[in-house]
Amino acid sequence: MTASTERVAIVTGASRGIGRAIALRLAAAGLRVVCVARGTNAAETVDVIRGRGHQAESHGVDVTDAEAVEHLVADVLARHGRIDVLVSNAGITRDQLMLRMKRADWDAVLATNLTASFTWCQAVLKPMIRQRAGRIIAISSVVGQMGNAGQANYAASKAGLIGFCKSLAREVASRQVTVNVVAPGLVESDMTRAIAEAAKADWASQIPLGRMGTPEDIAAAVGFLASDDASYITGQVLAVNGGMYM
Ligand code: NAP
């Protein structure tokens, strides 16, 4: 194992939207960012980071493939000797009202949004505990806090993340590993581009700050939680939602 003093972050779902903005933010803060998405999807994010003179690498891993996740974590450790930050951000929606929701849509959303976070956290915990330092940040959603018709699967996965992270935070705090959640509101990305304009306008009208969030708004919160300034914060849910849910 090569010992390194350079801080290393893993960001899942780094190819687009919120995860891409988080990867750019952490790289600008001086971390080497391991960008994860399917196939070669995260390559463009890595090109941008490198073009700005920062360090990053792209890995094609499906976050629901536990073996591939464990393999990547072992590989990162072998090459860099440490993992300082995990941002579990990859997520999907399969919206449908309960009466019409297919079991497969429930399973897919839970597997990607919740079970994959379990896999990633379990894989990075040992090295973080050994280091006596680590930051785990999971991306939940305002929907996990307030519910949303048509998103029972998504809301369950995002609410589940909150309980999961609070429990994990209690387990590993004595080792100086912090575990926090960022809960975005309605954010401009591919995920919300699919929502009809009328529905989006209705949602936006419920946002006291009067606009949708940007991926950069969320990345700023994650950047803070990953920084030295947040060393005394654990088990928290930081809502970045324009006041949509207080
Ligand atoms: P997005 O634009 O749809 O991007 C989703 C990201 O997740 C992509 O990078 C995608 O990578 C990755 N991903 C999905 N399934 C994957 C899998 N099985 N394996 C590996 N990577 C996978 O979504 P977003 O809006 O940026 O959302 C990011 C996170 O924020 C999600 O957890 C979402 O639930 C949460 N969130 C979003 C909003 C919002 O309004 N946008 C609000 C609250 C919370 P590929 O390139 O491989 O597809």
Tab-separated table of C-alpha atoms and ligand atoms in Angstrom:
chain	number	residue	atom	x	y	z
A	1	MET	CA	0.000	0.000	0.000
A	2	THR	CA	1.408	3.399	-0.999
A	3	ALA	CA	1.140	5.963	1.778
A	4	SER	CA	-0.027	9.347	0.567
A	5	THR	CA	-0.705	12.663	2.242
A	6	GLU	CA	-3.087	13.719	-0.523
A	7	ARG	CA	-6.750	13.475	0.520
A	8	VAL	CA	-8.855	11.135	-1.591
A	9	ALA	CA	-12.614	11.404	-2.187
A	10	ILE	CA	-14.972	8.977	-3.905
A	11	VAL	CA	-18.058	10.513	-5.519
A	12	THR	CA	-20.727	8.208	-6.946
A	13	GLY	CA	-22.952	9.425	-9.761
A	14	ALA	CA	-20.227	11.871	-10.814
A	15	SER	CA	-21.108	11.887	-14.519
A	16	ARG	CA	-23.924	14.429	-14.376
A	17	GLY	CA	-25.925	16.906	-12.332
A	18	ILE	CA	-25.304	17.094	-8.604
A	19	GLY	CA	-22.559	14.450	-8.473
A	20	ARG	CA	-20.597	16.155	-11.241
A	21	ALA	CA	-20.774	19.494	-9.397
A	22	ILE	CA	-19.666	17.796	-6.157
A	23	ALA	CA	-16.688	16.203	-7.927
A	24	LEU	CA	-15.632	19.575	-9.384
A	25	ARG	CA	-16.010	21.247	-5.977
A	26	LEU	CA	-13.981	18.662	-4.046
A	27	ALA	CA	-11.268	18.642	-6.715
A	28	ALA	CA	-11.029	22.443	-6.515
A	29	ALA	CA	-10.609	22.053	-2.737
A	30	GLY	CA	-7.510	19.951	-3.421
A	31	LEU	CA	-8.845	16.416	-3.094
A	32	ARG	CA	-8.067	13.687	-5.614
A	33	VAL	CA	-11.535	12.686	-6.774
A	34	VAL	CA	-12.446	9.140	-7.777
A	35	CYS	CA	-15.435	9.732	-10.062
A	36	VAL	CA	-17.863	6.817	-10.347
A	37	ALA	CA	-20.650	6.243	-12.876
A	38	ARG	CA	-21.576	3.503	-15.310
A	39	GLY	CA	-19.263	2.694	-18.236
A	40	THR	CA	-17.166	5.663	-19.275
A	41	ASN	CA	-19.845	8.185	-18.271
A	42	ALA	CA	-17.674	9.962	-15.675
A	43	ALA	CA	-14.808	10.539	-18.134
A	44	GLU	CA	-16.003	14.007	-19.161
A	45	THR	CA	-16.123	15.169	-15.528
A	46	VAL	CA	-12.551	13.949	-15.078
A	47	ASP	CA	-11.434	15.764	-18.259
A	48	VAL	CA	-12.875	19.020	-16.903
A	49	ILE	CA	-11.215	18.538	-13.500
A	50	ARG	CA	-7.845	17.773	-15.070
A	51	GLY	CA	-8.257	20.699	-17.457
A	52	ARG	CA	-8.479	22.923	-14.381
A	53	GLY	CA	-5.219	21.480	-13.064
A	54	HIS	CA	-6.762	19.242	-10.396
A	55	GLN	CA	-6.648	15.484	-9.853
A	56	ALA	CA	-9.322	12.954	-10.720
A	57	GLU	CA	-9.890	9.515	-12.168
A	58	SER	CA	-12.925	7.913	-13.792
A	59	HIS	CA	-14.265	4.447	-12.963
A	60	GLY	CA	-17.120	2.554	-14.572
A	61	VAL	CA	-18.964	0.861	-11.733
A	62	ASP	CA	-22.645	0.087	-11.339
A	63	VAL	CA	-23.277	0.967	-7.687
A	64	THR	CA	-25.689	-1.960	-7.317
A	65	ASP	CA	-22.866	-4.400	-8.099
A	66	ALA	CA	-21.440	-4.998	-4.600
A	67	GLU	CA	-18.455	-6.964	-5.881
A	68	ALA	CA	-17.467	-4.184	-8.286
A	69	VAL	CA	-17.805	-1.585	-5.507
A	70	GLU	CA	-15.606	-3.593	-3.132
A	71	HIS	CA	-13.081	-4.165	-5.906
A	72	LEU	CA	-12.843	-0.438	-6.687
A	73	VAL	CA	-12.407	0.506	-3.023
A	74	ALA	CA	-9.597	-2.070	-2.674
A	75	ASP	CA	-7.988	-0.727	-5.855
A	76	VAL	CA	-8.144	2.910	-4.667
A	77	LEU	CA	-6.614	1.881	-1.336
A	78	ALA	CA	-3.856	-0.077	-3.041
A	79	ARG	CA	-2.954	2.869	-5.258
A	80	HIS	CA	-3.487	5.830	-2.927
A	81	GLY	CA	-3.308	4.293	0.552
A	82	ARG	CA	-6.310	6.193	1.917
A	83	ILE	CA	-9.940	7.192	1.465
A	84	ASP	CA	-10.914	10.404	3.233
A	85	VAL	CA	-14.339	11.244	1.842
A	86	LEU	CA	-17.204	9.177	0.436
A	87	VAL	CA	-20.100	10.987	-1.224
A	88	SER	CA	-22.888	8.498	-1.919
A	89	ASN	CA	-24.831	10.445	-4.514
A	90	ALA	CA	-25.877	8.067	-7.327
A	91	GLY	CA	-29.637	7.834	-7.457
A	92	ILE	CA	-32.609	7.076	-9.664
A	93	THR	CA	-36.370	7.574	-9.734
A	94	ARG	CA	-39.053	5.166	-10.988
A	95	ASP	CA	-42.151	7.228	-10.198
A	96	GLN	CA	-45.628	5.754	-10.060
A	97	LEU	CA	-48.667	5.921	-7.812
A	98	MET	CA	-48.688	3.033	-5.331
A	99	LEU	CA	-51.577	1.144	-6.920
A	100	ARG	CA	-49.662	0.974	-10.203
A	101	MET	CA	-46.126	0.663	-8.880
A	102	LYS	CA	-44.353	-2.456	-10.073
A	103	ARG	CA	-42.347	-4.451	-7.568
A	104	ALA	CA	-39.379	-4.117	-9.953
A	105	ASP	CA	-39.552	-0.301	-9.676
A	106	TRP	CA	-39.549	-0.517	-5.891
A	107	ASP	CA	-36.588	-2.919	-5.918
A	108	ALA	CA	-34.535	-0.896	-8.431
A	109	VAL	CA	-34.918	2.369	-6.486
A	110	LEU	CA	-34.131	0.786	-3.123
A	111	ALA	CA	-31.130	-1.060	-4.584
A	112	THR	CA	-29.590	2.050	-6.164
A	113	ASN	CA	-30.494	4.703	-3.607
A	114	LEU	CA	-30.233	2.819	-0.307
A	115	THR	CA	-28.607	-0.601	-0.512
A	116	ALA	CA	-25.735	0.735	-2.631
A	117	SER	CA	-24.980	3.281	0.119
A	118	PHE	CA	-24.777	0.395	2.585
A	119	THR	CA	-22.277	-1.352	0.295
A	120	TRP	CA	-20.103	1.743	-0.191
A	121	CYS	CA	-20.116	2.639	3.496
A	122	GLN	CA	-19.195	-0.858	4.573
A	123	ALA	CA	-16.358	-0.910	2.048
A	124	VAL	CA	-14.798	2.413	3.148
A	125	LEU	CA	-15.366	2.088	6.907
A	126	LYS	CA	-12.364	-0.108	7.728
A	127	PRO	CA	-9.801	2.204	6.125
A	128	MET	CA	-11.493	5.275	7.637
A	129	ILE	CA	-11.516	3.693	11.096
A	130	ARG	CA	-7.852	2.736	10.676
A	131	GLN	CA	-7.046	6.309	9.669
A	132	ARG	CA	-9.032	7.633	12.651
A	133	ALA	CA	-10.535	10.074	10.152
A	134	GLY	CA	-13.183	10.069	7.457
A	135	ARG	CA	-16.185	11.865	6.083
A	136	ILE	CA	-19.242	10.078	4.745
A	137	ILE	CA	-21.888	12.225	3.072
A	138	ALA	CA	-25.070	10.723	1.636
A	139	ILE	CA	-27.363	12.604	-0.726
A	140	SER	CA	-30.956	12.174	0.406
A	141	SER	CA	-33.859	14.392	-0.695
A	142	VAL	CA	-36.543	16.725	0.606
A	143	VAL	CA	-38.894	13.957	-0.543
A	144	GLY	CA	-37.423	11.661	2.127
A	145	GLN	CA	-38.366	14.285	4.726
A	146	MET	CA	-41.848	15.285	3.568
A	147	GLY	CA	-43.052	12.497	1.245
A	148	ASN	CA	-44.378	12.947	-2.282
A	149	ALA	CA	-47.318	11.332	-4.058
A	150	GLY	CA	-46.034	9.080	-6.837
A	151	GLN	CA	-42.649	8.575	-5.186
A	152	ALA	CA	-43.269	6.048	-2.383
A	153	ASN	CA	-40.232	4.019	-3.480
A	154	TYR	CA	-37.968	7.069	-3.808
A	155	ALA	CA	-39.177	8.623	-0.524
A	156	ALA	CA	-38.638	5.327	1.313
A	157	SER	CA	-35.096	5.068	-0.033
A	158	LYS	CA	-34.247	8.666	0.861
A	159	ALA	CA	-35.837	8.511	4.334
A	160	GLY	CA	-34.037	5.201	4.845
A	161	LEU	CA	-30.723	6.920	4.141
A	162	ILE	CA	-31.372	9.366	6.967
A	163	GLY	CA	-31.965	6.626	9.575
A	164	PHE	CA	-29.054	4.634	8.204
A	165	CYS	CA	-26.632	7.569	8.405
A	166	LYS	CA	-27.701	8.632	11.896
A	167	SER	CA	-27.140	5.068	13.145
A	168	LEU	CA	-23.775	4.790	11.419
A	169	ALA	CA	-22.761	8.221	12.772
A	170	ARG	CA	-23.294	6.917	16.312
A	171	GLU	CA	-21.298	3.748	15.597
A	172	VAL	CA	-18.173	5.429	14.228
A	173	ALA	CA	-18.015	8.827	15.940
A	174	SER	CA	-15.461	7.603	18.492
A	175	ARG	CA	-13.108	6.920	15.572
A	176	GLN	CA	-13.460	10.493	14.283
A	177	VAL	CA	-15.436	9.366	11.242
A	178	THR	CA	-18.393	11.675	10.602
A	179	VAL	CA	-21.542	10.682	8.730
A	180	ASN	CA	-23.930	13.339	7.470
A	181	VAL	CA	-26.763	13.707	5.000
A	182	VAL	CA	-27.449	16.483	2.518
A	183	ALA	CA	-31.122	16.701	1.558
A	184	PRO	CA	-31.568	18.732	-1.629
A	185	GLY	CA	-34.871	20.263	-2.661
A	186	LEU	CA	-35.821	20.649	-6.311
A	187	VAL	CA	-32.587	20.915	-8.300
A	188	GLU	CA	-31.998	21.494	-12.015
A	189	SER	CA	-30.597	18.255	-13.473
A	190	ASP	CA	-31.481	15.425	-15.858
A	191	MET	CA	-33.575	13.930	-13.048
A	192	THR	CA	-35.889	16.953	-12.883
A	193	ARG	CA	-35.783	17.772	-16.608
A	194	ALA	CA	-38.142	14.822	-17.038
A	195	ILE	CA	-40.820	16.498	-14.859
A	196	ALA	CA	-43.526	18.358	-16.810
A	197	GLU	CA	-43.099	22.160	-16.808
A	198	ALA	CA	-46.494	22.722	-15.158
A	199	ALA	CA	-45.679	20.332	-12.315
A	200	LYS	CA	-42.261	21.948	-11.908
A	201	ALA	CA	-43.813	25.416	-11.739
A	202	ASP	CA	-46.201	24.142	-9.071
A	203	TRP	CA	-43.296	22.759	-7.051
A	204	ALA	CA	-41.264	25.943	-7.550
A	205	SER	CA	-44.153	28.032	-6.223
A	206	GLN	CA	-43.684	26.213	-2.891
A	207	ILE	CA	-40.050	27.343	-2.592
A	208	PRO	CA	-39.725	30.421	-0.346
A	209	LEU	CA	-36.443	31.469	-1.985
A	210	GLY	CA	-38.321	31.509	-5.303
A	211	ARG	CA	-36.122	29.356	-7.517
A	212	MET	CA	-35.006	25.815	-8.122
A	213	GLY	CA	-31.615	24.858	-6.721
A	214	THR	CA	-28.527	24.361	-8.840
A	215	PRO	CA	-26.122	21.425	-8.584
A	216	GLU	CA	-23.570	23.967	-7.313
A	217	ASP	CA	-25.860	24.880	-4.375
A	218	ILE	CA	-25.731	21.255	-3.267
A	219	ALA	CA	-22.011	20.882	-3.975
A	220	ALA	CA	-21.278	23.863	-1.715
A	221	ALA	CA	-22.962	22.108	1.233
A	222	VAL	CA	-21.078	18.886	0.531
A	223	GLY	CA	-17.809	20.824	0.206
A	224	PHE	CA	-18.435	22.308	3.648
A	225	LEU	CA	-19.227	18.945	5.266
A	226	ALA	CA	-16.068	17.469	3.730
A	227	SER	CA	-13.910	20.365	4.983
A	228	ASP	CA	-11.983	20.793	8.244
A	229	ASP	CA	-14.573	23.392	9.285
A	230	ALA	CA	-17.156	20.588	9.691
A	231	SER	CA	-15.086	18.306	11.940
A	232	TYR	CA	-17.541	18.678	14.874
A	233	ILE	CA	-20.669	17.901	12.816
A	234	THR	CA	-22.036	14.361	12.609
A	235	GLY	CA	-25.408	12.637	12.312
A	236	GLN	CA	-26.994	15.738	10.772
A	237	VAL	CA	-29.319	16.332	7.864
A	238	LEU	CA	-28.402	19.532	6.048
A	239	ALA	CA	-31.418	20.609	4.008
A	240	VAL	CA	-30.502	22.614	0.905
A	241	ASN	CA	-33.972	23.287	-0.428
A	242	GLY	CA	-34.622	27.028	-0.636
A	243	GLY	CA	-36.874	26.730	2.406
A	244	MET	CA	-39.246	24.288	0.701
A	245	TYR	CA	-39.372	22.151	3.854
A	246	MET	CA	-38.346	23.615	7.215
B	1	NAP	P1	-29.051	12.706	-12.418
B	1	NAP	O1	-28.713	13.959	-13.135
B	1	NAP	O2	-30.113	11.825	-12.949
B	1	NAP	O3	-27.710	11.877	-12.217
B	1	NAP	C1	-27.750	10.629	-11.563
B	1	NAP	C2	-26.338	10.130	-11.367
B	1	NAP	O4	-26.397	8.871	-10.705
B	1	NAP	C3	-25.618	9.925	-12.689
B	1	NAP	O5	-24.261	10.277	-12.516
B	1	NAP	C4	-25.749	8.419	-12.892
B	1	NAP	O6	-24.672	7.868	-13.619
B	1	NAP	C5	-25.676	7.918	-11.472
B	1	NAP	N1	-26.242	6.582	-11.338
B	1	NAP	C6	-27.554	6.222	-11.352
B	1	NAP	N2	-27.659	4.889	-11.221
B	1	NAP	C7	-26.395	4.399	-11.130
B	1	NAP	C8	-25.849	3.093	-10.981
B	1	NAP	N3	-26.646	2.000	-10.900
B	1	NAP	N4	-24.510	2.958	-10.914
B	1	NAP	C9	-23.701	4.043	-11.015
B	1	NAP	N5	-24.154	5.299	-11.143
B	1	NAP	C10	-25.488	5.476	-11.201
B	1	NAP	O7	-29.508	13.027	-10.917
B	1	NAP	P2	-29.209	14.277	-9.961
B	1	NAP	O8	-30.367	15.173	-10.014
B	1	NAP	O9	-27.835	14.805	-10.190
B	1	NAP	O10	-29.286	13.519	-8.552
B	1	NAP	C11	-28.151	13.149	-7.806
B	1	NAP	C12	-28.616	12.697	-6.422
B	1	NAP	O11	-29.337	13.761	-5.809
B	1	NAP	C13	-29.587	11.509	-6.467
B	1	NAP	O12	-29.334	10.656	-5.378
B	1	NAP	C14	-30.935	12.160	-6.338
B	1	NAP	O13	-31.875	11.290	-5.786
B	1	NAP	C15	-30.613	13.309	-5.411
B	1	NAP	N6	-31.575	14.406	-5.468
B	1	NAP	C16	-31.829	15.068	-6.623
B	1	NAP	C17	-32.741	16.109	-6.623
B	1	NAP	C18	-33.076	16.894	-7.855
B	1	NAP	O14	-34.036	17.701	-7.806
B	1	NAP	N7	-32.361	16.745	-8.955
B	1	NAP	C19	-33.405	16.447	-5.453
B	1	NAP	C20	-33.121	15.755	-4.292
B	1	NAP	C21	-32.202	14.741	-4.301
B	1	NAP	P3	-24.804	7.274	-15.127
B	1	NAP	O15	-24.089	8.272	-15.970
B	1	NAP	O16	-24.105	5.970	-15.048
B	1	NAP	O17	-26.265	7.155	-15.447
